Amino acid sequence: MPASGQPPGPPTSAHAPRILLLYGSLRERSYSRLLSEEAAHLLQAMGADTRTFDPRGLPLPDDTPDSHPKVQELRKLAQWCEGMVWVSPERHGAMTGIMKAQIDWIPLADGAVRPTQGKTLAVMQVSGGSQSFNAVNQLRVLGRWMRMLTIPNQSSVAKAFLEFDEAGRMKPSAYYDRVVDVMEELVKFTLLTRDASAWLTDRYSERKESAEALSKRVNQRSL
């Protein structure tokens, strides 16, 4: 069954790509935060509009109503953005609970709107030891679950404590070059897809379900 409608024409949006950055550590010298800040510098240099969510004060999922100010802040940013960057440390072979909590607070559906569907995503991680890809692999799974367009490239920074100077800026290295590649690719994918995201994520099964639900509503015998 073909997708509904026709592919959209050339992109029409003229505003800067809107990118939200999330990081997964609360330490004073958090390398995931430093990497997200470096990514934000690069994105801004490439013409993007960036916002970074500070996870301090965010409650555990289901531990408080979603009316909590930090939850509302995160959800508004998720609605605002057209793409995201997720940066997590690897802890015990996995992303951190702080990273997962932020993603868990973003709903799969908010009324009739899916806050993340069709938006682009770049994933990165930092490690205290040798290079690993456990966290980025998990983040990719979550990105797919959130129906995001996760870009092919990614970054894993090993021994992150060696990769940043005293001012918190990333030192020149092959790791830095990869971060530049990832951010450049994210901007390109966002520009290419943001005006077509609704068409790209349109699903036959959801259209069929919606049609059946509509038919049931308008043909109720009790009316």
mmCIF file of N, CA and C in Angstrom, residues 111-189:
data_model
loop_
_atom_site.group_PDB
_atom_site.id
_atom_site.type_symbol
_atom_site.label_atom_id
_atom_site.label_comp_id
_atom_site.label_asym_id
_atom_site.label_seq_id
_atom_site.Cartn_x
_atom_site.Cartn_y
_atom_site.Cartn_z
ATOM 1 N N GLY A 111 -1.011 14.303 23.566
ATOM 2 C CA GLY A 111 -2.236 14.591 22.840
ATOM 3 C C GLY A 111 -2.166 13.891 21.491
ATOM 4 N N ALA A 112 -2.297 14.655 20.420
ATOM 5 C CA ALA A 112 -2.209 14.089 19.072
ATOM 6 C C ALA A 112 -0.814 14.264 18.475
ATOM 7 N N VAL A 113 0.117 14.765 19.270
ATOM 8 C CA VAL A 113 1.444 15.082 18.763
ATOM 9 C C VAL A 113 2.478 14.141 19.367
ATOM 10 N N ARG A 114 3.363 13.606 18.537
ATOM 11 C CA ARG A 114 4.497 12.824 19.020
ATOM 12 C C ARG A 114 5.697 13.768 19.072
ATOM 13 N N PRO A 115 6.182 14.109 20.250
ATOM 14 C CA PRO A 115 7.205 15.148 20.370
ATOM 15 C C PRO A 115 8.515 14.841 19.650
ATOM 16 N N THR A 116 8.820 13.561 19.442
ATOM 17 C CA THR A 116 10.121 13.214 18.847
ATOM 18 C C THR A 116 10.013 12.623 17.449
ATOM 19 N N GLN A 117 8.850 12.208 17.020
ATOM 20 C CA GLN A 117 8.729 11.500 15.744
ATOM 21 C C GLN A 117 9.199 12.365 14.576
ATOM 22 N N GLY A 118 10.106 11.792 13.771
ATOM 23 C CA GLY A 118 10.581 12.475 12.584
ATOM 24 C C GLY A 118 11.697 13.466 12.823
ATOM 25 N N LYS A 119 12.073 13.680 14.085
ATOM 26 C CA LYS A 119 13.169 14.603 14.380
ATOM 27 C C LYS A 119 14.506 13.861 14.292
ATOM 28 N N THR A 120 15.538 14.588 13.957
ATOM 29 C CA THR A 120 16.851 13.972 13.813
ATOM 30 C C THR A 120 17.511 13.775 15.175
ATOM 31 N N LEU A 121 18.476 12.849 15.209
ATOM 32 C CA LEU A 121 19.167 12.541 16.459
ATOM 33 C C LEU A 121 20.613 12.162 16.174
ATOM 34 N N ALA A 122 21.529 12.723 16.962
ATOM 35 C CA ALA A 122 22.933 12.306 16.976
ATOM 36 C C ALA A 122 23.255 11.774 18.361
ATOM 37 N N VAL A 123 23.982 10.666 18.437
ATOM 38 C CA VAL A 123 24.322 10.051 19.723
ATOM 39 C C VAL A 123 25.838 10.046 19.918
ATOM 40 N N MET A 124 26.249 10.349 21.160
ATOM 41 C CA MET A 124 27.668 10.347 21.507
ATOM 42 C C MET A 124 27.820 9.821 22.930
ATOM 43 N N GLN A 125 29.028 9.360 23.262
ATOM 44 C CA GLN A 125 29.298 8.910 24.614
ATOM 45 C C GLN A 125 30.714 9.254 25.007
ATOM 46 N N VAL A 126 30.954 9.294 26.324
ATOM 47 C CA VAL A 126 32.302 9.443 26.866
ATOM 48 C C VAL A 126 32.585 8.251 27.763
ATOM 49 N N SER A 127 33.853 7.855 27.788
ATOM 50 C CA SER A 127 34.261 6.721 28.613
ATOM 51 C C SER A 127 35.473 7.111 29.444
ATOM 52 N N GLY A 128 35.571 6.518 30.631
ATOM 53 C CA GLY A 128 36.738 6.764 31.465
ATOM 54 C C GLY A 128 37.923 5.895 31.085
ATOM 55 N N GLY A 129 37.647 4.794 30.383
ATOM 56 C CA GLY A 129 38.702 3.876 29.971
ATOM 57 C C GLY A 129 38.788 3.775 28.473
ATOM 58 N N SER A 130 39.010 2.559 27.987
ATOM 59 C CA SER A 130 39.173 2.353 26.553
ATOM 60 C C SER A 130 37.856 2.597 25.817
ATOM 61 N N GLN A 131 37.971 2.759 24.518
ATOM 62 C CA GLN A 131 36.804 3.102 23.725
ATOM 63 C C GLN A 131 35.773 1.979 23.740
ATOM 64 N N SER A 132 34.521 2.374 23.874
ATOM 65 C CA SER A 132 33.411 1.431 23.903
ATOM 66 C C SER A 132 32.234 2.061 23.166
ATOM 67 N N PHE A 133 31.283 1.201 22.786
ATOM 68 C CA PHE A 133 30.121 1.696 22.059
ATOM 69 C C PHE A 133 28.816 1.230 22.698
ATOM 70 N N ASN A 134 28.886 0.758 23.942
ATOM 71 C CA ASN A 134 27.677 0.260 24.604
ATOM 72 C C ASN A 134 26.612 1.346 24.750
ATOM 73 N N ALA A 135 27.017 2.528 25.221
ATOM 74 C CA ALA A 135 26.044 3.602 25.463
ATOM 75 C C ALA A 135 25.419 4.097 24.164
ATOM 76 N N VAL A 136 26.251 4.330 23.137
ATOM 77 C CA VAL A 136 25.683 4.831 21.877
ATOM 78 C C VAL A 136 24.772 3.795 21.236
ATOM 79 N N ASN A 137 25.115 2.515 21.380
ATOM 80 C CA ASN A 137 24.234 1.474 20.839
ATOM 81 C C ASN A 137 22.875 1.496 21.538
ATOM 82 N N GLN A 138 22.878 1.672 22.861
ATOM 83 C CA GLN A 138 21.617 1.754 23.591
ATOM 84 C C GLN A 138 20.838 3.008 23.212
ATOM 85 N N LEU A 139 21.539 4.109 23.040
ATOM 86 C CA LEU A 139 20.872 5.351 22.655
ATOM 87 C C LEU A 139 20.220 5.217 21.279
ATOM 88 N N ARG A 140 20.864 4.474 20.397
ATOM 89 C CA ARG A 140 20.268 4.243 19.081
ATOM 90 C C ARG A 140 18.955 3.464 19.190
ATOM 91 N N VAL A 141 18.947 2.466 20.057
ATOM 92 C CA VAL A 141 17.707 1.704 20.271
ATOM 93 C C VAL A 141 16.591 2.631 20.761
ATOM 94 N N LEU A 142 16.932 3.499 21.718
ATOM 95 C CA LEU A 142 15.929 4.429 22.235
ATOM 96 C C LEU A 142 15.480 5.419 21.168
ATOM 97 N N GLY A 143 16.426 5.885 20.343
ATOM 98 C CA GLY A 143 16.056 6.796 19.265
ATOM 99 C C GLY A 143 15.065 6.160 18.309
ATOM 100 N N ARG A 144 15.287 4.873 17.993
ATOM 101 C CA ARG A 144 14.346 4.178 17.124
ATOM 102 C C ARG A 144 12.983 4.052 17.803
ATOM 103 N N TRP A 145 13.001 3.739 19.090
ATOM 104 C CA TRP A 145 11.747 3.600 19.839
ATOM 105 C C TRP A 145 10.984 4.919 19.876
ATOM 106 N N MET A 146 11.723 6.035 19.925
ATOM 107 C CA MET A 146 11.088 7.351 19.941
ATOM 108 C C MET A 146 10.767 7.848 18.534
ATOM 109 N N ARG A 147 10.982 6.963 17.548
ATOM 110 C CA ARG A 147 10.682 7.245 16.140
ATOM 111 C C ARG A 147 11.456 8.446 15.610
ATOM 112 N N MET A 148 12.711 8.501 15.968
ATOM 113 C CA MET A 148 13.573 9.578 15.502
ATOM 114 C C MET A 148 14.424 9.107 14.329
ATOM 115 N N LEU A 149 14.930 10.060 13.548
ATOM 116 C CA LEU A 149 15.802 9.754 12.423
ATOM 117 C C LEU A 149 17.245 9.870 12.913
ATOM 118 N N THR A 150 17.787 8.769 13.405
ATOM 119 C CA THR A 150 19.129 8.774 13.985
ATOM 120 C C THR A 150 20.157 8.737 12.868
ATOM 121 N N ILE A 151 21.065 9.704 12.854
ATOM 122 C CA ILE A 151 22.036 9.802 11.762
ATOM 123 C C ILE A 151 23.034 8.645 11.831
ATOM 124 N N PRO A 152 23.651 8.275 10.719
ATOM 125 C CA PRO A 152 24.572 7.139 10.712
ATOM 126 C C PRO A 152 25.812 7.339 11.582
ATOM 127 N N ASN A 153 26.373 8.537 11.587
ATOM 128 C CA ASN A 153 27.626 8.771 12.309
ATOM 129 C C ASN A 153 27.378 8.899 13.804
ATOM 130 N N GLN A 154 28.417 8.655 14.589
ATOM 131 C CA GLN A 154 28.332 8.776 16.045
ATOM 132 C C GLN A 154 29.736 9.005 16.583
ATOM 133 N N SER A 155 29.833 9.320 17.878
ATOM 134 C CA SER A 155 31.131 9.585 18.489
ATOM 135 C C SER A 155 31.231 8.885 19.833
ATOM 136 N N SER A 156 32.375 8.252 20.076
ATOM 137 C CA SER A 156 32.687 7.643 21.363
ATOM 138 C C SER A 156 34.079 8.123 21.771
ATOM 139 N N VAL A 157 34.140 8.909 22.834
ATOM 140 C CA VAL A 157 35.402 9.510 23.274
ATOM 141 C C VAL A 157 35.962 8.707 24.443
ATOM 142 N N ALA A 158 37.069 8.018 24.209
ATOM 143 C CA ALA A 158 37.709 7.210 25.250
ATOM 144 C C ALA A 158 38.606 8.080 26.127
ATOM 145 N N LYS A 159 38.791 7.648 27.375
ATOM 146 C CA LYS A 159 39.632 8.391 28.323
ATOM 147 C C LYS A 159 39.350 9.888 28.223
ATOM 148 N N ALA A 160 38.087 10.216 28.428
ATOM 149 C CA ALA A 160 37.639 11.594 28.220
ATOM 150 C C ALA A 160 38.375 12.591 29.105
ATOM 151 N N PHE A 161 38.884 12.141 30.241
ATOM 152 C CA PHE A 161 39.598 13.048 31.147
ATOM 153 C C PHE A 161 40.871 13.595 30.516
ATOM 154 N N LEU A 162 41.353 12.978 29.436
ATOM 155 C CA LEU A 162 42.547 13.455 28.739
ATOM 156 C C LEU A 162 42.209 14.373 27.559
ATOM 157 N N GLU A 163 40.947 14.473 27.216
ATOM 158 C CA GLU A 163 40.563 15.126 25.964
ATOM 159 C C GLU A 163 40.073 16.558 26.110
ATOM 160 N N PHE A 164 40.028 17.070 27.348
ATOM 161 C CA PHE A 164 39.540 18.436 27.577
ATOM 162 C C PHE A 164 40.573 19.229 28.362
ATOM 163 N N ASP A 165 40.736 20.514 28.014
ATOM 164 C CA ASP A 165 41.689 21.346 28.730
ATOM 165 C C ASP A 165 41.066 21.892 30.013
ATOM 166 N N GLU A 166 41.815 22.705 30.736
ATOM 167 C CA GLU A 166 41.338 23.225 32.012
ATOM 168 C C GLU A 166 40.103 24.116 31.859
ATOM 169 N N ALA A 167 39.981 24.750 30.708
ATOM 170 C CA ALA A 167 38.823 25.616 30.450
ATOM 171 C C ALA A 167 37.599 24.818 30.006
ATOM 172 N N GLY A 168 37.763 23.495 29.862
ATOM 173 C CA GLY A 168 36.641 22.666 29.468
ATOM 174 C C GLY A 168 36.444 22.533 27.973
ATOM 175 N N ARG A 169 37.396 23.035 27.173
ATOM 176 C CA ARG A 169 37.304 22.893 25.718
ATOM 177 C C ARG A 169 38.026 21.634 25.268
ATOM 178 N N MET A 170 37.504 21.039 24.225
ATOM 179 C CA MET A 170 38.061 19.788 23.714
ATOM 180 C C MET A 170 39.360 20.061 22.965
ATOM 181 N N LYS A 171 40.362 19.243 23.242
ATOM 182 C CA LYS A 171 41.657 19.387 22.593
ATOM 183 C C LYS A 171 41.600 18.855 21.156
ATOM 184 N N PRO A 172 42.471 19.388 20.266
ATOM 185 C CA PRO A 172 42.531 18.841 18.912
ATOM 186 C C PRO A 172 42.936 17.365 18.942
ATOM 187 N N SER A 173 42.210 16.545 18.211
ATOM 188 C CA SER A 173 42.498 15.115 18.174
ATOM 189 C C SER A 173 41.596 14.465 17.139
ATOM 190 N N ALA A 174 41.831 13.174 16.900
ATOM 191 C CA ALA A 174 40.930 12.432 16.013
ATOM 192 C C ALA A 174 39.535 12.359 16.614
ATOM 193 N N TYR A 175 39.440 12.331 17.946
ATOM 194 C CA TYR A 175 38.128 12.330 18.595
ATOM 195 C C TYR A 175 37.377 13.627 18.291
ATOM 196 N N TYR A 176 38.101 14.750 18.382
ATOM 197 C CA TYR A 176 37.480 16.040 18.086
ATOM 198 C C TYR A 176 36.998 16.082 16.639
ATOM 199 N N ASP A 177 37.840 15.590 15.730
ATOM 200 C CA ASP A 177 37.449 15.590 14.316
ATOM 201 C C ASP A 177 36.162 14.801 14.110
ATOM 202 N N ARG A 178 36.022 13.684 14.814
ATOM 203 C CA ARG A 178 34.807 12.884 14.679
ATOM 204 C C ARG A 178 33.592 13.653 15.195
ATOM 205 N N VAL A 179 33.747 14.386 16.291
ATOM 206 C CA VAL A 179 32.628 15.181 16.821
ATOM 207 C C VAL A 179 32.191 16.224 15.788
ATOM 208 N N VAL A 180 33.176 16.859 15.130
ATOM 209 C CA VAL A 180 32.835 17.818 14.073
ATOM 210 C C VAL A 180 32.053 17.124 12.960
ATOM 211 N N ASP A 181 32.518 15.943 12.557
ATOM 212 C CA ASP A 181 31.813 15.182 11.520
ATOM 213 C C ASP A 181 30.363 14.905 11.912
ATOM 214 N N VAL A 182 30.171 14.486 13.166
ATOM 215 C CA VAL A 182 28.828 14.123 13.633
ATOM 216 C C VAL A 182 27.910 15.343 13.635
ATOM 217 N N MET A 183 28.393 16.469 14.122
ATOM 218 C CA MET A 183 27.555 17.661 14.168
ATOM 219 C C MET A 183 27.245 18.177 12.771
ATOM 220 N N GLU A 184 28.218 18.112 11.902
ATOM 221 C CA GLU A 184 27.988 18.536 10.520
ATOM 222 C C GLU A 184 26.925 17.654 9.863
ATOM 223 N N GLU A 185 27.013 16.347 10.097
ATOM 224 C CA GLU A 185 26.035 15.426 9.530
ATOM 225 C C GLU A 185 24.642 15.668 10.124
ATOM 226 N N LEU A 186 24.586 15.958 11.418
ATOM 227 C CA LEU A 186 23.294 16.233 12.047
ATOM 228 C C LEU A 186 22.628 17.454 11.421
ATOM 229 N N VAL A 187 23.388 18.520 11.214
ATOM 230 C CA VAL A 187 22.821 19.725 10.602
ATOM 231 C C VAL A 187 22.318 19.418 9.198
ATOM 232 N N LYS A 188 23.101 18.665 8.432
ATOM 233 C CA LYS A 188 22.690 18.333 7.061
ATOM 234 C C LYS A 188 21.398 17.521 7.053
ATOM 235 N N PHE A 189 21.345 16.488 7.888
ATOM 236 C CA PHE A 189 20.152 15.647 7.928
ATOM 237 C C PHE A 189 18.934 16.433 8.412
#
